[in-house]
Coordinates of C-alpha atoms and ligand atoms in Angstrom, one line a residue:
X1 CA 111.7 63.4 66.9
X2 CA 113.5 62.3 69.7
X3 CA 113.5 58.6 71.3
X4 CA 110.3 57.4 72.0
X5 CA 111.3 56.4 75.1
X6 CA 113.1 59.0 76.6
X7 CA 112.7 59.6 79.8
X8 CA 115.8 59.9 81.4
X9 CA 117.1 56.5 80.3
X10 CA 118.7 57.5 76.7
X11 CA 121.2 59.9 76.8
X12 CA 119.5 63.4 76.4
X13 CA 121.2 64.1 73.1
X14 CA 120.2 61.1 71.8
X15 CA 117.8 61.0 68.7
X16 CA 116.0 58.7 66.3
X17 CA 115.1 59.9 63.2
X18 CA 113.6 58.0 60.3
X19 CA 114.9 55.5 62.1
X20 CA 118.1 56.5 62.0
X21 CA 120.2 56.8 65.4
X22 CA 122.2 59.9 66.1
X23 CA 123.9 60.8 69.6
X24 CA 125.0 64.6 69.5
X25 CA 124.0 64.8 65.5
X26 CA 126.3 61.6 64.5
X27 CA 124.8 58.4 63.1
X28 CA 125.7 55.6 65.6
X29 CA 126.5 53.4 62.4
X30 CA 129.1 56.1 62.0
X31 CA 130.7 56.0 65.1
X32 CA 130.3 51.9 65.1
X33 CA 132.5 52.1 62.5
X34 CA 135.0 55.1 63.2
X35 CA 135.8 53.2 67.2
X36 CA 134.4 49.8 66.5
X37 CA 132.5 47.8 69.1
X38 CA 131.7 47.3 71.8
X39 CA 131.8 51.1 72.9
X40 CA 130.5 53.0 75.5
X41 CA 129.7 56.1 74.2
X42 CA 128.9 59.6 76.7
X43 CA 127.1 62.8 75.5
X44 CA 128.8 64.8 76.8
X45 CA 126.8 68.5 76.6
X46 CA 124.1 65.4 78.7
X47 CA 126.9 64.7 81.2
X48 CA 127.5 68.2 81.8
X49 CA 123.8 69.1 82.2
X50 CA 123.4 66.7 84.5
X51 CA 126.2 67.6 86.6
X52 CA 125.2 70.9 86.4
X53 CA 121.2 70.5 87.4
X54 CA 122.4 68.1 90.6
X55 CA 124.8 71.2 91.6
X56 CA 122.0 74.0 91.8
X57 CA 119.2 71.6 93.1
X58 CA 121.3 71.3 96.2
X59 CA 122.9 74.6 96.2
X60 CA 119.6 76.0 95.8
X61 CA 117.6 73.7 98.0
X62 CA 120.1 74.3 100.5
X63 CA 120.8 77.9 100.4
X64 CA 121.4 80.1 102.4
X65 CA 123.5 77.6 103.8
X66 CA 126.3 76.3 101.6
X67 CA 126.0 73.1 99.9
X68 CA 129.2 71.6 97.6
X69 CA 128.1 68.7 95.1
X70 CA 131.3 66.1 94.8
X71 CA 131.2 63.7 91.8
X72 CA 131.7 60.4 92.9
X73 CA 134.4 59.2 90.3
X74 CA 133.9 55.6 91.1
X75 CA 131.1 55.3 89.1
X76 CA 133.1 56.4 85.5
X77 CA 136.3 58.7 86.2
X78 CA 138.9 59.5 83.2
X79 CA 140.6 63.2 82.9
X80 CA 138.1 64.0 80.5
X81 CA 135.4 63.7 83.1
X82 CA 137.3 64.8 85.9
X83 CA 138.1 68.6 84.0
X84 CA 133.7 68.7 82.9
X85 CA 133.2 68.2 86.4
X86 CA 135.1 70.2 87.9
X87 CA 134.0 72.9 84.8
X88 CA 130.5 72.8 86.1
X89 CA 131.7 73.7 89.5
X90 CA 131.5 70.1 91.1
X91 CA 134.4 68.9 93.0
X92 CA 135.3 65.4 92.6
X93 CA 135.1 62.2 95.4
X94 CA 137.9 59.6 95.1
X95 CA 138.3 56.0 96.7
X96 CA 141.5 55.2 95.7
X97 CA 145.1 56.8 95.0
X98 CA 144.0 55.8 91.4
X99 CA 141.4 58.0 91.5
X100 CA 142.9 60.5 93.1
X101 CA 145.9 60.8 90.4
X102 CA 143.1 61.0 88.1
X103 CA 141.7 63.8 89.2
X104 CA 144.9 65.5 89.8
X105 CA 146.1 64.8 86.4
X106 CA 142.7 66.8 85.1
X107 CA 144.3 69.4 86.9
X108 CA 141.4 69.6 89.9
X109 CA 143.0 70.9 92.9
X110 CA 143.7 68.9 95.7
X111 CA 141.6 71.2 97.7
X112 CA 138.7 70.4 95.8
X113 CA 139.3 66.6 96.0
X114 CA 137.9 64.3 99.1
X115 CA 139.1 60.9 99.5
X116 CA 137.6 57.8 100.7
X117 CA 138.2 54.1 101.6
X118 CA 137.8 51.7 104.2
X119 CA 141.2 50.9 103.6
X120 CA 143.4 53.5 103.0
X121 CA 146.8 52.4 102.3
X122 CA 149.5 55.0 104.4
X123 CA 150.8 55.7 100.4
X124 CA 147.3 56.7 99.5
X125 CA 146.8 59.1 103.1
X126 CA 150.4 60.5 102.3
X127 CA 149.3 61.3 98.6
X128 CA 146.2 63.1 99.6
X129 CA 148.1 65.1 102.5
X130 CA 150.5 65.9 99.7
X131 CA 148.6 67.6 97.5
X132 CA 145.9 69.3 100.3
X133 CA 143.5 67.2 99.7
X134 CA 140.2 69.1 100.8
X135 CA 139.3 65.8 103.0
X136 CA 139.9 62.7 104.2
X137 CA 137.3 60.7 105.7
X138 CA 138.1 58.7 108.2
X139 CA 136.4 55.3 108.4
X140 CA 137.6 52.9 111.4
X141 CA 140.0 54.3 114.6
X142 CA 143.1 52.5 113.3
X143 CA 142.9 55.2 110.3
X144 CA 142.9 57.8 113.2
X145 CA 146.4 57.0 114.2
X146 CA 147.5 56.4 110.8
X147 CA 146.6 59.5 109.2
X148 CA 147.6 61.6 112.4
X149 CA 150.9 60.0 112.4
X150 CA 151.1 60.8 108.1
X151 CA 150.4 64.4 109.0
X152 CA 153.2 64.7 111.8
X153 CA 155.5 63.4 109.4
X154 CA 154.6 65.3 106.9
X155 CA 154.5 68.6 109.2
X156 CA 150.6 69.9 108.2
X157 CA 147.3 69.2 109.7
X158 CA 144.4 66.9 108.2
X159 CA 141.1 67.6 107.2
X160 CA 139.0 64.8 108.1
X161 CA 135.4 63.8 108.5
X162 CA 133.5 60.9 109.7
X163 CA 132.0 58.4 108.0
X164 CA 129.2 57.3 110.4
X165 CA 127.0 54.3 110.3
X166 CA 123.7 55.1 110.6
X167 CA 121.5 51.8 110.5
X168 CA 119.4 53.1 107.7
X169 CA 119.2 50.5 105.5
X170 CA 118.6 51.6 102.0
X171 CA 119.1 50.9 98.3
X172 CA 118.9 48.4 95.8
X173 CA 120.9 45.3 96.1
X174 CA 122.3 44.1 99.5
X175 CA 125.5 44.2 98.4
X176 CA 125.0 47.9 97.2
X177 CA 123.7 49.2 100.7
X178 CA 126.8 50.6 102.9
X179 CA 124.5 51.9 105.9
X180 CA 123.3 48.6 107.5
X181 CA 125.0 47.5 111.1
X182 CA 126.8 44.5 109.7
X183 CA 128.7 45.7 106.8
X184 CA 132.4 46.9 106.4
X185 CA 131.7 50.8 106.0
X186 CA 132.3 53.6 108.7
X187 CA 131.7 54.1 112.3
X188 CA 128.8 52.5 113.8
X189 CA 126.3 55.8 115.5
X190 CA 124.3 52.6 118.1
X191 CA 127.9 51.1 119.3
X192 CA 129.5 54.5 120.5
X193 CA 132.5 54.1 117.7
X194 CA 131.4 57.1 115.6
X195 CA 131.9 59.5 119.1
X196 CA 134.5 57.8 120.2
X197 CA 136.7 58.6 116.8
X198 CA 134.8 62.2 117.1
X199 CA 137.0 62.8 120.6
X200 CA 140.0 60.8 119.6
X201 CA 140.1 63.4 116.6
X202 CA 139.6 66.2 118.4
X203 CA 141.8 65.5 120.7
X204 CA 144.6 65.6 117.8
X205 CA 146.5 68.3 117.2
X206 CA 147.2 67.8 113.8
X207 CA 143.6 66.6 112.9
X208 CA 140.8 69.2 111.7
X209 CA 137.3 67.8 112.5
X210 CA 135.4 69.4 109.3
X211 CA 132.2 67.1 109.9
X212 CA 130.0 64.1 109.8
X213 CA 129.6 61.8 106.7
X214 CA 126.9 59.0 105.4
X215 CA 126.3 57.4 102.7
X216 CA 123.5 54.6 102.7
X217 CA 123.7 53.0 99.8
X218 CA 123.3 53.1 95.6
X219 CA 119.9 53.1 93.2
X220 CA 117.9 54.5 95.8
X221 CA 114.7 55.8 94.6
X222 CA 112.6 56.4 98.1
X223 CA 113.7 59.9 99.5
X224 CA 113.3 58.7 103.1
X225 CA 116.2 57.1 104.0
X226 CA 118.2 59.9 103.0
X227 CA 115.7 61.9 105.2
X228 CA 116.7 59.7 108.2
X229 CA 120.2 59.3 107.7
X230 CA 120.4 63.4 108.1
X231 CA 118.4 63.1 110.8
X232 CA 120.5 60.8 112.8
X233 CA 124.0 63.1 111.8
X234 CA 122.0 66.4 112.7
X235 CA 121.3 64.3 116.1
X236 CA 124.9 63.3 116.8
X237 CA 126.1 66.6 115.8
X238 CA 124.1 68.5 118.4
X239 CA 125.0 65.6 121.4
X240 CA 128.9 66.3 119.8
X241 CA 128.1 69.4 120.4
X242 CA 127.4 69.0 124.1
X243 CA 129.7 67.0 125.0
X244 CA 132.6 68.9 123.7
X245 CA 131.3 72.4 123.1
X246 CA 132.2 72.2 119.2
X247 CA 129.8 72.4 116.6
X248 CA 130.9 70.7 113.3
X249 CA 130.6 72.9 110.4
X250 CA 129.7 70.2 107.9
X251 CA 127.4 67.4 107.0
X252 CA 128.1 65.3 103.6
X253 CA 124.9 62.8 103.0
X254 CA 126.8 60.8 100.4
X255 CA 125.3 59.9 96.9
X256 CA 123.2 57.0 95.8
X257 CA 120.1 58.8 93.7
X258 CA 118.6 56.0 91.4
X259 CA 118.3 56.3 88.2
X260 CA 116.2 54.3 85.3
X261 CA 117.2 51.2 83.9
X262 CA 114.2 50.6 81.9
X263 CA 111.9 52.3 80.2
X264 CA 108.6 53.0 82.4
X265 CA 111.0 53.9 84.9
X266 CA 111.8 57.1 86.6
X267 CA 115.0 58.5 88.3
X268 CA 115.0 60.6 90.9
X269 CA 113.5 64.2 90.8
X270 CA 116.7 65.2 92.2
X271 CA 114.9 69.1 92.5
X272 CA 111.8 67.9 94.5
X273 CA 114.5 65.4 96.6
X274 CA 116.8 68.4 97.7
X275 CA 113.9 70.8 98.5
X276 CA 112.6 68.1 100.8
X277 CA 115.8 66.8 102.0
X278 CA 116.2 70.8 103.0
X279 CA 113.1 71.4 104.7
X280 CA 113.9 68.0 106.7
X281 CA 117.8 69.5 107.9
X282 CA 115.7 72.5 108.2
X283 CA 113.3 71.2 110.7
X284 CA 115.7 69.1 112.4
X285 CA 118.3 71.8 113.3
X286 CA 115.5 74.2 114.4
X287 CA 114.4 71.3 117.0
X288 CA 117.6 70.8 118.2
X289 CA 118.3 74.1 118.3
X290 CA 121.5 74.2 116.4
X291 CA 122.6 76.6 113.2
X292 CA 122.3 74.7 109.6
X293 CA 126.1 73.2 108.8
X294 CA 127.4 73.6 105.1
X295 CA 126.5 70.1 103.4
X296 CA 128.0 68.0 100.7
X297 CA 126.6 65.8 98.2
X298 CA 128.1 62.5 96.4
X299 CA 126.1 61.3 93.5
X300 CA 128.3 59.5 90.6
X301 CA 125.4 57.3 88.8
X302 CA 122.9 59.7 88.9
X303 CA 125.1 62.3 86.7
X304 CA 127.3 59.6 84.6
X305 CA 124.9 56.8 84.4
X306 CA 121.9 57.9 82.0
X307 CA 124.6 59.9 80.2
X308 CA 126.4 56.5 78.3
X309 CA 125.3 53.6 76.3
X310 CA 127.1 50.7 75.4
X311 CA 127.2 49.8 71.6
X312 CA 127.8 46.5 70.6
X313 CA 127.3 44.4 67.6
X314 CA 125.4 41.2 66.9
X315 CA 127.1 38.2 66.4
X316 CA 125.1 34.7 66.8
X317 CA 121.1 34.7 67.0
X318 CA 119.9 31.8 68.4
X319 CA 116.5 30.8 68.9
X320 CA 116.0 28.7 71.8
X321 CA 112.2 26.3 72.3
X322 CA 111.8 27.4 75.9
X323 CA 108.0 25.9 76.1
X324 CA 105.0 25.2 73.8
X325 CA 104.8 28.8 74.1
X326 CA 107.7 30.5 74.0
X327 CA 111.1 30.7 71.8
X328 CA 113.7 32.7 73.4
X329 CA 115.9 34.2 71.1
X330 CA 119.8 34.3 72.6
X331 CA 121.1 37.3 70.6
X332 CA 125.1 37.6 71.5
X333 CA 126.7 40.1 71.1
X334 CA 130.6 41.3 71.2
X335 CA 131.2 41.8 74.6
X336 CA 129.5 41.1 77.6
X337 CA 130.0 40.5 81.5
X338 CA 133.6 41.8 81.3
X339 CA 132.1 45.3 80.3
X340 CA 128.8 45.5 82.0
X341 CA 129.2 43.1 85.1
X342 CA 126.1 44.5 87.2
X343 CA 123.5 42.1 85.7
X344 CA 125.4 39.0 87.1
X345 CA 126.6 40.6 90.0
X346 CA 123.4 42.6 91.0
X347 CA 121.1 40.9 88.6
X348 CA 120.7 44.4 87.4
X349 CA 118.0 45.4 84.6
X350 CA 118.5 46.6 81.6
X351 CA 117.2 47.5 77.8
X352 CA 118.7 47.0 74.2
X353 CA 117.0 48.6 71.0
X354 CA 118.1 47.7 67.8
X355 CA 119.9 50.7 65.7
X356 CA 117.5 50.6 62.4
X357 CA 114.6 50.8 61.5
X358 CA 112.4 47.7 61.4
X359 CA 108.8 46.3 60.9
X360 CA 109.6 43.3 61.8
X361 CA 107.2 41.6 65.0
X362 CA 109.1 41.2 68.0
X363 CA 110.4 38.0 69.7
X364 CA 111.3 37.6 73.2
X365 CA 115.0 37.9 73.6
X366 CA 117.9 37.7 75.8
X367 CA 121.0 39.9 75.1
X368 CA 124.1 37.6 76.1
X369 CA 127.9 38.3 75.8
X370 CA 130.7 36.1 74.4
X371 CA 132.0 35.1 77.7
X372 CA 132.4 31.2 78.6
X373 CA 129.5 31.6 81.3
X374 CA 126.0 31.1 81.0
X375 CA 125.3 34.1 83.4
X376 CA 126.8 36.1 81.1
X377 CA 124.0 37.8 80.3
X378 CA 123.6 42.1 79.2
X379 CA 120.0 41.9 79.2
X380 CA 117.5 38.9 80.7
X381 CA 114.6 39.8 78.6
X382 CA 113.8 42.1 76.3
X383 CA 111.5 42.0 73.1
X384 CA 113.9 43.0 69.9
X385 CA 112.2 42.9 66.0
X386 CA 111.7 39.3 64.9
X387 CA 114.4 40.1 62.0
X388 CA 117.5 41.1 64.5
X389 CA 120.5 39.6 62.7
X390 CA 124.2 38.9 62.8
X391 CA 125.7 42.8 62.2
X392 CA 123.3 44.7 63.6
X393 CA 124.0 47.5 66.0
X394 CA 122.4 47.0 69.7
X395 CA 122.4 50.1 72.1
X396 CA 122.0 49.3 75.9
X397 CA 121.2 52.9 77.4
X398 CA 122.2 53.9 81.3
X399 CA 125.5 52.1 81.4
X400 CA 127.5 54.9 82.3
X401 CA 127.8 54.3 85.8
X402 CA 129.9 51.0 86.9
X403 CA 130.4 49.6 83.6
X404 CA 133.7 50.7 82.2
X405 CA 134.9 51.2 85.9
X406 CA 133.9 47.7 86.4
X407 CA 135.2 46.2 83.5
X408 CA 137.8 43.6 83.3
X409 CA 139.3 41.4 80.8
X410 CA 137.5 38.4 81.8
X411 CA 138.6 35.8 78.7
X412 CA 141.3 38.0 78.3
X413 CA 138.7 40.6 76.3
X414 CA 140.4 43.5 75.8
X415 CA 138.7 46.5 77.5
X416 CA 136.0 48.7 75.0
X417 CA 137.0 52.5 74.7
X418 CA 135.2 55.4 76.1
X419 CA 134.0 57.7 72.8
X420 CA 132.7 61.3 73.5
X421 CA 130.2 62.6 71.6
X422 CA 129.4 66.5 71.6
X423 CA 132.7 68.1 72.5
X424 CA 134.2 68.9 69.2
X425 CA 134.6 66.0 66.7
X426 CA 133.9 62.5 68.2
X427 CA 137.3 61.3 70.2
X428 CA 138.3 58.2 72.6
X429 CA 138.6 59.4 76.0
X430 CA 139.6 56.1 77.0
X431 CA 141.1 54.3 74.4
X432 CA 140.1 51.0 73.4
X433 CA 142.2 48.1 74.6
X434 CA 143.9 45.8 72.4
X435 CA 145.5 42.5 72.6
X436 CA 148.6 43.4 72.7
X437 CA 148.1 45.4 75.8
X438 CA 147.1 42.9 77.3
X439 CA 150.1 40.7 76.4
X440 CA 152.5 43.7 77.4
X441 CA 151.3 43.2 80.8
X442 CA 152.0 39.4 80.8
X443 CA 155.8 39.2 81.7
X444 CA 156.3 35.4 80.3
Ligands
LLP501 N1 129.8 58.4 98.3 C1 129.9 57.0 98.7 C2 131.2 57.1 99.9 C3 129.8 55.8 98.1 O1 130.4 54.5 98.6 C4 129.7 55.6 97.1 C5 129.2 54.9 96.0 C6 128.6 57.1 96.4 C7 128.9 58.4 96.7 C8 128.4 57.7 94.9 O2 126.9 56.8 94.9 P1 126.0 56.8 93.4 O3 125.6 58.1 93.5 O4 127.1 56.2 92.6 O5 125.1 55.5 94.1 N2 129.0 49.2 92.1 C9 127.9 49.3 92.6 C10 127.4 50.5 93.2 C11 128.5 51.0 94.2 C12 128.4 51.8 95.0 C13 129.6 52.4 95.9 N3 130.0 53.7 96.7 C14 126.5 49.1 91.2 O6 127.2 48.7 90.1 O7 125.4 49.4 91.8

């Protein structure tokens, strides 16, 4: 029997049989023993299957128009993950020199890598040109001049796209919505900045204008925003063709596909979404009298998020009387906001489950970390068996995206490792830090 709450919430190869929790057939108790806690556990076959499903959904829905999927490395990137993504036919979307270097270290060819960023350094742009990245996504007018100058210096042509602020507001928390007007990303469609960027790029003989880009936000469950952004980009493409006589070859519609974080929630059905988006684009192109462009997409969270869980060890358990009716059980784990900042930063909700059988009745619990802040909360509210106690293992699902990638060493806690399961023997693909690592950075 697989886990009763299975719905895209837990990794695909997680099973619970007779109260024994296994990932890829390996008991979680053994993984805790071998690799320690907290650890991020990655279901490798599950991850690869998700990547393949996303790729298939977009390529099948948009055919005969070509469609590529770039895995958004900001959600979580390591050499092994970049390799698996590339082996599944995905390209890699990077947002810094560090992410670019990691994709390259995985053996991903420059041509299969994209570089993003609202404030790329000259060194990052130059590195991208040196390795021949497939695209640099232009995010401001002054960046055009910088890319051009660096391309001239290297004697190469730079392939670029323009990130367009479409005005579409979508996504979860305000901090993760990215295409409304008053924020730092992209070039505004409404103000004419996007059109100006296109004209400037076309006037350069060292820049190749590939097309237009839009990313409207993250953790989006309603497909309407993607359709609105696609129509806006197709409209701009048609206008640009009229003005300049050039029909841009490609549209990148970004990432942002939402996943389940709690039992009962459902992730975006990507096959349905891709089909409906393809229909929208086909109809809009017909209305505008332009042929379909090539498409690309940049999912991060939806691929890595549900493929990982965090395994914690329970420490202190403290019943706190809240009212006459409610005692809240504060269940402390051996990590917290340093390995998952999302609850504190975005009010993100998570689920937790006890990794052993229990017949005890449920109590109202709050899973908290070990940091010196009352906002150090992993799960605001969850029912746990009343016999939860020190030494228990607790599993928190859907922590693969923006968990390890946003982890910190707050309170000088070493960051947890990432353990890959299901690809040969379980092994760390990102090593757990030690206090010695922290001290090694401290120059005294
Ligand atoms: N493409 C671009 C240009 C992006 O800015 C992002 C995310 C993605 C793709 C991938 O989006 P995804 O498919 O993962 O939603 N730290 C926040 C999320 C920030 C997303 C930033 N950009 C969080 O933990 O919710």
